[in-house]
Coordinates of C-alpha atoms in Angstrom, one line a residue:
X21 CA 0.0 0.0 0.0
X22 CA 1.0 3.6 -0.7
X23 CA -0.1 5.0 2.5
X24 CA -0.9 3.8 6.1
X25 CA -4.5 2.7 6.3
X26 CA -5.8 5.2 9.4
X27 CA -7.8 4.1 12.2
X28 CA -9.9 5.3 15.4
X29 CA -10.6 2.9 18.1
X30 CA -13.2 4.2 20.5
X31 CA -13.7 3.1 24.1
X32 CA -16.7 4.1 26.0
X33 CA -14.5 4.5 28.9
X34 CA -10.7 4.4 29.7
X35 CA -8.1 1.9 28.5
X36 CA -7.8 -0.3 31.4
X37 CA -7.4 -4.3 32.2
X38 CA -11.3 -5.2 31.6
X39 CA -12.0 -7.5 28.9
X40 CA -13.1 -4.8 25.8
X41 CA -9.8 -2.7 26.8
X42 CA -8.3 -5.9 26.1
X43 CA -9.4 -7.7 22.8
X44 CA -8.6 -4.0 21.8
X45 CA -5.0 -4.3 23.0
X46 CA -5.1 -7.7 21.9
X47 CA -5.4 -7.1 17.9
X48 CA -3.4 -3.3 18.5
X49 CA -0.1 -4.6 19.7
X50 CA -0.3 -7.6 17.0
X51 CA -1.0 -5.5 13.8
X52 CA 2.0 -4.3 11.7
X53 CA 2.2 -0.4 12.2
X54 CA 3.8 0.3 9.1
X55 CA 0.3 -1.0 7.3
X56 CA -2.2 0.5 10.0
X57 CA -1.9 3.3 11.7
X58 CA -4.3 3.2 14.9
X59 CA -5.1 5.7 17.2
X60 CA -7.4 5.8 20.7
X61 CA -10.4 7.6 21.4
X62 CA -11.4 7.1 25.5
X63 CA -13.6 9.0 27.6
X64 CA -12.4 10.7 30.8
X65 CA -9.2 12.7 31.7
X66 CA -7.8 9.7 33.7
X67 CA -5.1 8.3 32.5
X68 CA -5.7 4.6 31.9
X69 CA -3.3 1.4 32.5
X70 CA -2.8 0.6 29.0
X71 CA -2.1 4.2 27.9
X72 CA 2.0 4.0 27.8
X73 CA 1.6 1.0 25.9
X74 CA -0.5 2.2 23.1
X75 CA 2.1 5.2 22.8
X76 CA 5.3 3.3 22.8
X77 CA 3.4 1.1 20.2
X78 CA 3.3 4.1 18.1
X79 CA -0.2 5.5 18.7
X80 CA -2.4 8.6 19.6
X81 CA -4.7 8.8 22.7
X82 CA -7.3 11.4 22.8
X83 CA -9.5 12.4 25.7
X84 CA -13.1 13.9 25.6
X85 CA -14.8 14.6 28.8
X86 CA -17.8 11.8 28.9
X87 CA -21.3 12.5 27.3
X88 CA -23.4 12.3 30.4
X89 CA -21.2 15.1 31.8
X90 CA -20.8 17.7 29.0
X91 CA -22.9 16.2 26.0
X92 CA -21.6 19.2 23.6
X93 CA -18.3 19.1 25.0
X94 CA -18.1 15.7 23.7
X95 CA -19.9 15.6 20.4
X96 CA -17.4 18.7 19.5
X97 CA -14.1 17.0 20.8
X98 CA -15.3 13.7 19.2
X99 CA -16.0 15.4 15.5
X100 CA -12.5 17.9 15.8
X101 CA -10.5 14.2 16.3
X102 CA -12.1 12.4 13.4
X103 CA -11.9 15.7 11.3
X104 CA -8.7 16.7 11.9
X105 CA -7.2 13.1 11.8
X106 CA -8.6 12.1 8.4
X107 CA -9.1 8.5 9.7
X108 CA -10.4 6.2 7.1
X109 CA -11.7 4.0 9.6
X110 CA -13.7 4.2 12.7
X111 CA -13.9 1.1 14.5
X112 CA -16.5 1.8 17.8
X113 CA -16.4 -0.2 20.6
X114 CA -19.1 1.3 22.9
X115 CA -22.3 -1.1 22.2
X116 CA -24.9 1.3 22.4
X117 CA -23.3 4.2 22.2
X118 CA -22.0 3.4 18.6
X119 CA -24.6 5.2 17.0
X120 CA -23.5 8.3 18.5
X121 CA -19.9 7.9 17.5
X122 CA -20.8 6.6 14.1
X123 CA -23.5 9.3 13.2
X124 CA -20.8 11.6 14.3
X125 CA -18.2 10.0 12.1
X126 CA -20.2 9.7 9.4
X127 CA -21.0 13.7 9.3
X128 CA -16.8 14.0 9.0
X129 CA -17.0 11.6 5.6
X130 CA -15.5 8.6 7.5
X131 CA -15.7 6.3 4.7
X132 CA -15.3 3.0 7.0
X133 CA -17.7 2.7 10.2
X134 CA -17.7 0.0 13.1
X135 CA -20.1 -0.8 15.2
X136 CA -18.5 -3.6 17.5
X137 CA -20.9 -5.2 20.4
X138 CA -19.0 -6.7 23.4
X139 CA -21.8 -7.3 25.2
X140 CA -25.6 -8.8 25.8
X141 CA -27.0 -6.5 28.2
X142 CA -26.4 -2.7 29.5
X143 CA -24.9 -1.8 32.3
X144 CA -26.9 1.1 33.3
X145 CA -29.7 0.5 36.0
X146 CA -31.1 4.2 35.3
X147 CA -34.4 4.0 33.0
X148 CA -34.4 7.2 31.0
X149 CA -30.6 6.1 29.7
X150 CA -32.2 2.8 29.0
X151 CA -34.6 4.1 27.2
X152 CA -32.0 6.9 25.1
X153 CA -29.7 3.6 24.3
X154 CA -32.8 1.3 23.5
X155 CA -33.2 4.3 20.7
X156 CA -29.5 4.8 19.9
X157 CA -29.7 0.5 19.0
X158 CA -31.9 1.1 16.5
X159 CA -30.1 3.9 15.1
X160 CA -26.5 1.8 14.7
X161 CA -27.7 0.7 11.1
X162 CA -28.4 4.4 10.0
X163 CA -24.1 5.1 10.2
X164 CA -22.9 1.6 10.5
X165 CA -20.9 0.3 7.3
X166 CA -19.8 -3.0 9.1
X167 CA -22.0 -4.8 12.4
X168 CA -19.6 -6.8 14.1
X169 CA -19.6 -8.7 17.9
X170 CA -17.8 -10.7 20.1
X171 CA -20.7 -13.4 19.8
X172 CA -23.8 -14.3 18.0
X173 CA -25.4 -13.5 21.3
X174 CA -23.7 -10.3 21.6
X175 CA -24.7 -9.5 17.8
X176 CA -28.5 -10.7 18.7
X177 CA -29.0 -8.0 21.3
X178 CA -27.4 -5.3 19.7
X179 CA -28.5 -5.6 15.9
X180 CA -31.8 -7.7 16.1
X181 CA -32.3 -11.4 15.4
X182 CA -33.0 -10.0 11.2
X183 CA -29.9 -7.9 11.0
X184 CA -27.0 -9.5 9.7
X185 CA -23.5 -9.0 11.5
X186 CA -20.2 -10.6 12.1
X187 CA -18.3 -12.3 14.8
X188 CA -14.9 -11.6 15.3
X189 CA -13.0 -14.2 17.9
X190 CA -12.2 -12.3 21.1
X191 CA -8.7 -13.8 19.8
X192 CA -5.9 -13.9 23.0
X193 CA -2.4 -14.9 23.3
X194 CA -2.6 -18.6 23.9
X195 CA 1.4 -19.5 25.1
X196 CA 0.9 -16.2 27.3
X197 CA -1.9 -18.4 29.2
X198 CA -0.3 -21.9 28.3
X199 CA -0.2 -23.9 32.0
X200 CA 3.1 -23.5 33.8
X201 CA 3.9 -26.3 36.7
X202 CA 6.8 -24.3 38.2
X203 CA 4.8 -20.7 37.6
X204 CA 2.6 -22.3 39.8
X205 CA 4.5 -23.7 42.4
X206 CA 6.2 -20.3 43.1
X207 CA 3.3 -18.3 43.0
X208 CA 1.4 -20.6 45.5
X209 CA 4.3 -20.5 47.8
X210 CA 4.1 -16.4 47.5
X211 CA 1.0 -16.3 48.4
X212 CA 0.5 -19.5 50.9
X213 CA -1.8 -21.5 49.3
X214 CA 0.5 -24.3 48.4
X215 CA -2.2 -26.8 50.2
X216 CA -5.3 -25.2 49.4
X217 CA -7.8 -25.6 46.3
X218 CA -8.5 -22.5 44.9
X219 CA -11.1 -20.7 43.3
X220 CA -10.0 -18.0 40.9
X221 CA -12.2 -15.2 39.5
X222 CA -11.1 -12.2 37.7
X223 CA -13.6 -9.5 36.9
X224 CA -14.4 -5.7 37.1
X225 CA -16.0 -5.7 40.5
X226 CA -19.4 -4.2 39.7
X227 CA -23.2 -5.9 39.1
X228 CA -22.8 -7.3 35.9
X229 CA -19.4 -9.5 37.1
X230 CA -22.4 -10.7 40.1
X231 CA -19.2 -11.4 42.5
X232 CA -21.2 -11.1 45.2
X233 CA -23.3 -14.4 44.7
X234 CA -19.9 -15.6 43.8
X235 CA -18.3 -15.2 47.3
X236 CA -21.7 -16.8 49.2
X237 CA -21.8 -19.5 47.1
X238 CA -18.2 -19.7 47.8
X239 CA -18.9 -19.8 51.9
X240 CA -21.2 -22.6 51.9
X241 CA -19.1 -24.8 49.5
X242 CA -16.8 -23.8 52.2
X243 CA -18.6 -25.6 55.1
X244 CA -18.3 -28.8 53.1
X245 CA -14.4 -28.4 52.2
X246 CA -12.3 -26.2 54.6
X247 CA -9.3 -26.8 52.0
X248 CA -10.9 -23.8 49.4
X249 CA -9.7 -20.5 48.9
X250 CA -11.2 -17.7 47.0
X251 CA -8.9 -15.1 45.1
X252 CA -10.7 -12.4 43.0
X253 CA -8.6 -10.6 40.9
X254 CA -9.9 -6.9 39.5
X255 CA -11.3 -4.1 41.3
X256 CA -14.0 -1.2 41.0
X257 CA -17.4 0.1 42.6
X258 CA -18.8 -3.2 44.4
X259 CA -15.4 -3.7 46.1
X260 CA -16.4 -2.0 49.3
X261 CA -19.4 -4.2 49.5
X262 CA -17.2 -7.6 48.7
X263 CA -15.1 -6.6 51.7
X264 CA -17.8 -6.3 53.8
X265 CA -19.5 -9.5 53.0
X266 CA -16.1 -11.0 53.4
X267 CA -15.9 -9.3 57.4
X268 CA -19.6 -9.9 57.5
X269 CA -19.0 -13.9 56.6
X270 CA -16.2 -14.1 58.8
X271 CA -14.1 -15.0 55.4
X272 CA -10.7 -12.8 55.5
X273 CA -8.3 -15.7 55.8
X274 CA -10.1 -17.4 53.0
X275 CA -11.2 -14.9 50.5
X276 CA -7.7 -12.9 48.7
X277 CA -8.8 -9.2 46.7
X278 CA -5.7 -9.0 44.6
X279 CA -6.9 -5.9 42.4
X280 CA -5.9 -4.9 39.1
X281 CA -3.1 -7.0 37.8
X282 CA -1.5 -6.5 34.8
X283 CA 0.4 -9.9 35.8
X284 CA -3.3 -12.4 34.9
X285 CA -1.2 -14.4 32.9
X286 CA 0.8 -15.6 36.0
X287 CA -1.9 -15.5 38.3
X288 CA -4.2 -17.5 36.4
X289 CA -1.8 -20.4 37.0
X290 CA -2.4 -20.5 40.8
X291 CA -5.7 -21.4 40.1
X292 CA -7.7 -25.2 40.3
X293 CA -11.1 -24.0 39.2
X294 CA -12.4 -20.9 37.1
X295 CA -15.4 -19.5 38.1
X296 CA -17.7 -16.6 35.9
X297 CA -20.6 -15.9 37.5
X298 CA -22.2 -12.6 35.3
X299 CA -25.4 -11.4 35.0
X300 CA -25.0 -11.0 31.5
X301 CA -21.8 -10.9 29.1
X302 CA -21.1 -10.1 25.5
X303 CA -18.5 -13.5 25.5
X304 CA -15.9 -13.0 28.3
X305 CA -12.1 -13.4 27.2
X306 CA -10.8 -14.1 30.7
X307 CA -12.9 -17.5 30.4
X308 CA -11.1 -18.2 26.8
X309 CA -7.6 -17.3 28.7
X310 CA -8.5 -19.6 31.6
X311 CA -9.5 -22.3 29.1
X312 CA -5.8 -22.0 27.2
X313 CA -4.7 -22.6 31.2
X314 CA -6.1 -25.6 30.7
X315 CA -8.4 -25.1 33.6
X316 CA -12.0 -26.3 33.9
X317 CA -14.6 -23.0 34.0
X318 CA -18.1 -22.6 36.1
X319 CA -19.7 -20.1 34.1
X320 CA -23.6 -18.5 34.6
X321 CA -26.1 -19.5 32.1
X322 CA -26.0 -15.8 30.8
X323 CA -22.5 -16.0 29.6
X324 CA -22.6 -17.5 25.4
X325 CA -22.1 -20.8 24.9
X326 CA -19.7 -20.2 22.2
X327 CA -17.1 -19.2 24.9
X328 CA -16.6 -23.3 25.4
X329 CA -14.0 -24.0 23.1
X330 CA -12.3 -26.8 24.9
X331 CA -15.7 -28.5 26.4
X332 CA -14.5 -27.7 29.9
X333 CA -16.6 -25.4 30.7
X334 CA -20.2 -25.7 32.5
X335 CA -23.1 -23.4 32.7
X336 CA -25.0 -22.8 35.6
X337 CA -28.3 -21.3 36.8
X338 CA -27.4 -18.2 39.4
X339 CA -28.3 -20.5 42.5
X340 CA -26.3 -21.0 45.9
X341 CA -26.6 -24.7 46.2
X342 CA -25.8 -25.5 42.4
X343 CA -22.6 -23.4 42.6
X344 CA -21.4 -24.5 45.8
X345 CA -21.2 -28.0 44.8
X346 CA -19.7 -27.2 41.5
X347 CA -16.8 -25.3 42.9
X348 CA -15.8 -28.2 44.8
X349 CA -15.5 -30.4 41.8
X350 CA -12.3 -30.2 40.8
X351 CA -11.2 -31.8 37.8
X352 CA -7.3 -31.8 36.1
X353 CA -5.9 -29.8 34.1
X354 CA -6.8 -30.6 30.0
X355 CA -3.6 -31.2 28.4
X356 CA -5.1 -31.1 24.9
X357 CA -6.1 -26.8 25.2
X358 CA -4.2 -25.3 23.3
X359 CA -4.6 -27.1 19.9
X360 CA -8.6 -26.8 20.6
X361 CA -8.2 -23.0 21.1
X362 CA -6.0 -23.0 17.7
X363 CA -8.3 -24.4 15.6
X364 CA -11.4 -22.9 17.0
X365 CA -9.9 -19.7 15.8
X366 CA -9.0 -17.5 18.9
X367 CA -5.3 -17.8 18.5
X368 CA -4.5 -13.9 18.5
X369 CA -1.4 -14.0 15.6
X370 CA -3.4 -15.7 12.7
X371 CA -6.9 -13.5 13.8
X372 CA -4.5 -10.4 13.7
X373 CA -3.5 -11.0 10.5
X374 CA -7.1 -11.7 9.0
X375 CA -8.5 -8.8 10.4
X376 CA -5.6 -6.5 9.1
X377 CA -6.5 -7.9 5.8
X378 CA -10.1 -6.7 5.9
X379 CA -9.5 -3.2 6.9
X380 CA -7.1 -2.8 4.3
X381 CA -9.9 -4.3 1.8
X382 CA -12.7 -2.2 3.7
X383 CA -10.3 0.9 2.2
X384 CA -9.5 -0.4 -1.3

């Protein structure tokens, strides 16, 4: 190509550790920069974890102050970016709020417009912004060019069971997550669980994760096996009330809040059991990285069933006495993972590559 094809990603909120911030990072850091150049959109002034990365990777970051805050503030910041930075792609990653960003991009003569869904449900409680985004869905094929998701279901609630769309694997690095014995060993030693069976979680600690009902499921499997441990890895506005459920349930020796890690890779090999109990979930990436682990998952009912790629995982109804026996059935490791998560297409190199190839032919 003559030129660099020109893209904006846009996040609904910062570039942290949560699973969208991460397929995102996923594909970024894997594409060849002297063929696309791609830039980040995020909302808020705070300066997210992933931010340095994207810049020594060679890209842009720009910040607009969030819609629900300063609604013209945003719409002009939004339009100056696209406008100024001649992208020939915009690639939105804000569910709902894709309309918005598309109709904006589209008034700038983006050529190329993305609507990407990585999720099944909204994660707003209040009922007038329900009712705005209910609207804004309907909108997304107005300015879309491309509908894509991170699962049929994802696609479903988004674009409507007659609109067509595309699913693009939530693709990860598999010999990042690829089961290490010794890993293990140490880290269990660090952190004194050497003799324990543990139950690992990692999440954005708010209502849609639902750790709550994870951690009292997790104290009456408790009654039947003192061995288990709990470690929740992630962090955000329901941690206040996990730690006092945790005082509340007496659990503080047996429950571990590690917070934000950018280290989940080495973590996730402390684990004996993954457990995912949302509400609702677009697919859930941590659940395909715990898979390539080779550990066995306990996942909600809510959470797509095209997230099993190895067969180990199971989905549950959201009650007590189902998870607490589930937890405590602890299975080995699968030693045949990594080739199921290869051919199943979520092997981040060779899904890099093929969606590289279609933005270039979404510009020709």
């Amino acid at each position: 190509m003559d030129k660099k094809v020109k893209i904006l990603y846009v996040n609904g909120g910062l570039m942290d550790r949560g699973g969208v911030s991460s397929v995102m990072m996923n594909y970024y850091l894997r594409f060849d920069p002297q063929i696309l150049q791609i830039d980040f959109l995020v909302h808020g002034e705070t300066v997210g974890e992933r931010d340095q990365e994207i810049i020594d990777h060679g890209g842009k970051i720009y910040r607009v102050p969030p819609k629900s805050r300063k609604l013209i503030d945003n719409y002009t910041c939004i339009k100056k970016i696209i406008k100024e930075g001649e992208y020939d792609i915009v690639h939105a990653h804000a569910d709902t709020g894709n309309s918005y960003i598309l109709k904006i991009a589209k008034e700038c003569g983006v050529l190329g417009r993305i609507s990407h869904c990585h999720n099944t449900g909204f994660t707003i409680s209040n009922k007038l912004r329900i009712v705005i985004n209910n609207i804004q869905k309907k909108n997304i094929v107005k300015y879309a060019t491309d509908k894509w998701a991170c699962s049929e279901a994802a696609g479903r609630w988004l674009y409507g069971k007659d609109t067509r769309f595309e699913v693009i694997p939530n693709a990860i690095d598999i010999s990042r997550f690829e089961f290490d014995p010794t890993r293990r060993e140490k880290i269990r030693a660090e952190y004194g669980v050497s003799d324990k069976t543990v139950i690992g979680h990692i999440g954005r600690f708010d209502y849609q994760k639902n750790q709550l009902f994870l951690l009292e499921a997790f104290a009456d499997a408790l009654k039947k096996d003192a061995s288990l441990m709990l470690i929740l890895v992630g962090d955000g506005i329901d941690r206040q009330k996990l730690e006092n459920r945790i005082q509340a349930l007496a659990l503080q020796n047996k429950v571990y809040l590690l917070g934000e890690r950018s280290d989940v890779y080495e973590i996730i090999n402390m684990f004996d059991i993954f457990a995912f109990p949302s509400r609702f979930e677009g697919l859930g990436v941590v659940v395909i990285e715990a898979q390539a682990n080779g550990l066995r998952c306990v996942c909600s009912s809510a959470v797509p069933k095209e997230t099993n790629i190895t067969g180990n995982v199971e989905f549950l109804p959201l009650e007590i006495s189902v998870w607490s026996q589930s937890i405590r059935n602890i299975k080995n490791r699968d030693q045949c993972c990594i080739n199921k998560i290869v051919m199943s297409g979520y092997e981040i190199n060779k899904a890099a590559q093929i969606l590289q190839e279609r933005y270039i032919e979404m510009v020709n």
